[in-house]
Short mmCIF file of C-alpha atoms in Angstrom, two decimals:
data_model
loop_
_atom_site.label_atom_id
_atom_site.label_comp_id
_atom_site.label_asym_id
_atom_site.label_seq_id
_atom_site.Cartn_x
_atom_site.Cartn_y
_atom_site.Cartn_z
CA MET A 961 0.00 0.00 0.00
CA ASN A 962 1.31 3.40 -0.94
CA LEU A 963 0.84 6.54 1.07
CA ILE A 964 -0.39 9.45 -0.98
CA GLN A 965 -0.92 13.05 -0.04
CA LEU A 966 -4.40 14.29 -0.74
CA SER A 967 -4.76 17.59 -2.46
CA SER A 968 -6.84 20.40 -0.98
CA LYS A 969 -9.62 19.69 -3.48
CA ASN A 970 -10.18 16.23 -1.96
CA LEU A 971 -10.18 17.39 1.66
CA SER A 972 -11.66 20.74 2.41
CA PHE A 973 -10.15 21.03 5.89
CA SER A 974 -6.48 20.22 5.39
CA PRO A 975 -4.17 19.60 2.46
CA TYR A 976 -1.64 17.90 4.76
CA CYS A 977 -3.52 14.69 5.61
CA TYR A 978 -2.17 11.39 4.40
CA LEU A 979 -4.40 8.43 3.67
CA VAL A 980 -3.77 4.91 2.52
CA GLU A 981 -4.39 4.10 -1.13
CA TYR A 982 -7.69 5.99 -1.72
CA ASP A 983 -8.32 9.42 -3.20
CA TYR A 984 -11.88 9.44 -1.92
CA ILE A 985 -12.95 9.27 1.69
CA SER A 986 -16.42 9.36 3.18
CA ALA A 987 -17.83 12.34 5.03
CA MET A 988 -17.60 10.46 8.33
CA GLN A 989 -13.92 9.69 7.74
CA ARG A 990 -13.33 13.36 6.90
CA ILE A 991 -15.00 14.44 10.14
CA LEU A 992 -13.04 11.92 12.18
CA LEU A 993 -9.75 13.01 10.61
CA TYR A 994 -10.61 16.64 11.26
CA LEU A 995 -11.38 15.89 14.91
CA LEU A 996 -8.15 13.93 15.23
CA PHE A 997 -6.27 16.88 13.72
CA LEU A 998 -7.89 19.30 16.19
CA ILE A 999 -7.19 17.06 19.19
CA ALA A 1000 -3.57 16.63 18.15
CA THR A 1001 -3.22 20.38 17.64
CA VAL A 1002 -4.61 21.15 21.10
CA ILE A 1003 -2.44 18.48 22.75
CA PHE A 1004 0.82 19.50 21.09
CA PHE A 1005 0.15 23.24 20.90
CA PRO A 1006 -2.08 24.18 23.87
CA GLY A 1007 -1.97 27.91 23.12
CA THR A 1008 -3.64 27.25 19.78
CA LEU A 1009 -7.10 26.86 21.28
CA TYR A 1010 -6.87 30.31 22.89
CA ALA A 1011 -5.64 31.80 19.61
CA LEU A 1012 -8.47 30.17 17.66
CA ARG A 1013 -11.11 31.52 20.06
CA LYS A 1014 -9.55 34.98 19.89
CA ASP A 1015 -9.48 34.94 16.09
CA VAL A 1016 -13.08 33.75 15.82
CA ALA A 1017 -14.17 36.49 18.21
CA LYS A 1018 -12.30 39.11 16.17
CA ILE A 1019 -13.97 37.92 12.98
CA TYR A 1020 -17.43 38.23 14.56
CA PHE A 1021 -16.49 41.67 15.94
CA GLU A 1022 -15.39 42.88 12.50
CA LYS A 1023 -18.63 41.57 11.03
CA ALA A 1024 -20.58 43.45 13.74
CA LYS A 1025 -18.74 46.70 12.87
CA ILE A 1026 -19.54 46.26 9.18
CA LYS A 1027 -23.22 45.64 9.94
CA TYR A 1028 -23.30 48.73 12.16
CA GLU A 1029 -21.87 50.87 9.35
CA GLN A 1030 -24.62 49.48 7.09
CA ASN A 1031 -27.24 50.52 9.71
CA GLU A 1032 -28.23 46.88 10.27
CA TYR A 1033 -28.47 47.07 14.05
CA ASP A 1034 -30.13 43.70 14.62
CA SER A 1035 -27.29 42.01 12.74
CA THR A 1036 -24.77 44.11 14.66
CA ILE A 1037 -26.24 42.87 17.93
CA TYR A 1038 -26.24 39.27 16.69
CA PHE A 1039 -22.58 39.29 15.64
CA ALA A 1040 -21.48 41.24 18.72
CA ARG A 1041 -23.14 38.63 20.94
CA LEU A 1042 -21.30 35.89 19.02
CA ALA A 1043 -18.03 37.76 19.50
CA ILE A 1044 -18.67 37.98 23.25
CA LYS A 1045 -19.50 34.28 23.37
CA HIS A 1046 -16.26 33.29 21.61
CA ALA A 1047 -13.90 35.85 23.14
CA PRO A 1048 -11.54 34.60 25.82
CA GLY A 1049 -12.55 36.09 29.18
CA ASN A 1050 -9.21 37.78 29.76
CA ASN A 1051 -9.13 39.66 26.44
CA HIS A 1052 -10.44 42.87 27.96
CA LYS A 1053 -9.51 45.10 25.04
CA LEU A 1054 -11.56 43.04 22.57
CA LEU A 1055 -14.46 42.67 24.99
CA GLY A 1056 -14.43 46.43 25.62
CA GLN A 1057 -14.59 47.10 21.89
CA VAL A 1058 -17.39 44.59 21.36
CA TYR A 1059 -19.50 45.94 24.23
CA TYR A 1060 -19.00 49.49 22.90
CA GLU A 1061 -20.25 48.42 19.46
CA LEU A 1062 -23.15 46.61 21.11
CA GLY A 1063 -24.01 49.74 23.12
CA LYS A 1064 -24.07 51.86 19.95
CA ALA A 1065 -26.40 49.41 18.23
CA TYR A 1066 -28.79 49.31 21.19
CA ASP A 1067 -28.64 53.12 21.41
CA ASN A 1068 -29.63 53.44 17.75
CA LYS A 1069 -32.51 51.02 18.30
CA ALA A 1070 -33.62 53.12 21.30
CA GLU A 1071 -33.18 50.15 23.64
CA ASN A 1072 -31.73 52.40 26.30
CA ASP A 1073 -31.55 49.91 29.19
CA LYS A 1074 -29.56 47.46 27.10
CA ALA A 1075 -27.36 50.27 25.79
CA ILE A 1076 -26.56 51.39 29.35
CA GLU A 1077 -25.77 47.81 30.34
CA SER A 1078 -23.47 47.37 27.33
CA TYR A 1079 -21.65 50.65 27.93
CA ASN A 1080 -21.18 49.72 31.61
CA GLN A 1081 -19.67 46.38 30.57
CA CYS A 1082 -17.44 48.24 28.13
CA LEU A 1083 -16.37 50.60 30.90
CA LYS A 1084 -15.63 47.68 33.24
CA HIS A 1085 -13.31 46.00 30.71
CA TYR A 1086 -11.52 49.21 29.79
CA LYS A 1087 -10.95 50.08 33.45
CA ILE A 1088 -9.28 46.70 34.02
CA ILE A 1089 -6.66 47.44 31.35
CA LYS A 1090 -6.57 51.18 32.12
CA ASN A 1091 -7.42 52.17 28.55
CA LYS A 1092 -8.15 55.90 28.90
CA GLY A 1093 -9.50 56.31 25.36
CA GLY A 1094 -11.86 53.38 25.81
CA ILE A 1095 -13.03 54.68 29.18
CA ALA A 1096 -13.75 58.06 27.60
CA ASP A 1097 -15.70 56.43 24.74
CA ALA A 1098 -17.77 54.33 27.15
CA LYS A 1099 -18.57 57.36 29.32
CA LEU A 1100 -19.49 59.38 26.23
CA GLY A 1101 -21.83 56.61 25.10
CA LEU A 1102 -23.43 56.49 28.55
CA GLY A 1103 -23.81 60.27 28.46
CA TRP A 1104 -25.63 60.19 25.11
CA VAL A 1105 -28.02 57.50 26.31
CA HIS A 1106 -28.87 59.60 29.37
CA VAL A 1107 -29.36 62.66 27.16
CA ASN A 1108 -31.76 60.62 24.99
CA LEU A 1109 -33.64 59.65 28.15
CA GLY A 1110 -33.81 63.28 29.25
CA LYS A 1111 -31.67 62.61 32.33
CA PHE A 1112 -29.37 65.58 31.89
CA ASP A 1113 -28.04 65.38 35.46
CA PHE A 1114 -26.57 61.93 34.75
CA ALA A 1115 -25.18 62.95 31.38
#
């Protein structure tokens, strides 16, 4: 039996897998090989899992920003929530940015309570890393929500 390297057209997940004698593999075999590849990656390179989560969260965050610029606030909220779900808990800069974007979307939808909650979460994350610009943005967002509510003393 000869070992052959499959090309990327045969396996959508990795061009580096080797199989015995067949150019075609079933979907179940493909899934199993992919899972084996992921398990091996996590075992031999433990930092990879953190990096993957961080990258996925960044992709969702970028998608949320694009949707916000297109005035699609429901989609912005959806992708921002996905970014929060996938972001590692100690990545305070990314979480601060995501909560700020989420606060802007809620503010534009006039969901003031949710906007205040998002801006407060943003403020919390930026305070942890002492990001003065982020703290200022979060406080500005909170101020605008209070202005919209007519609470000028809080603004």
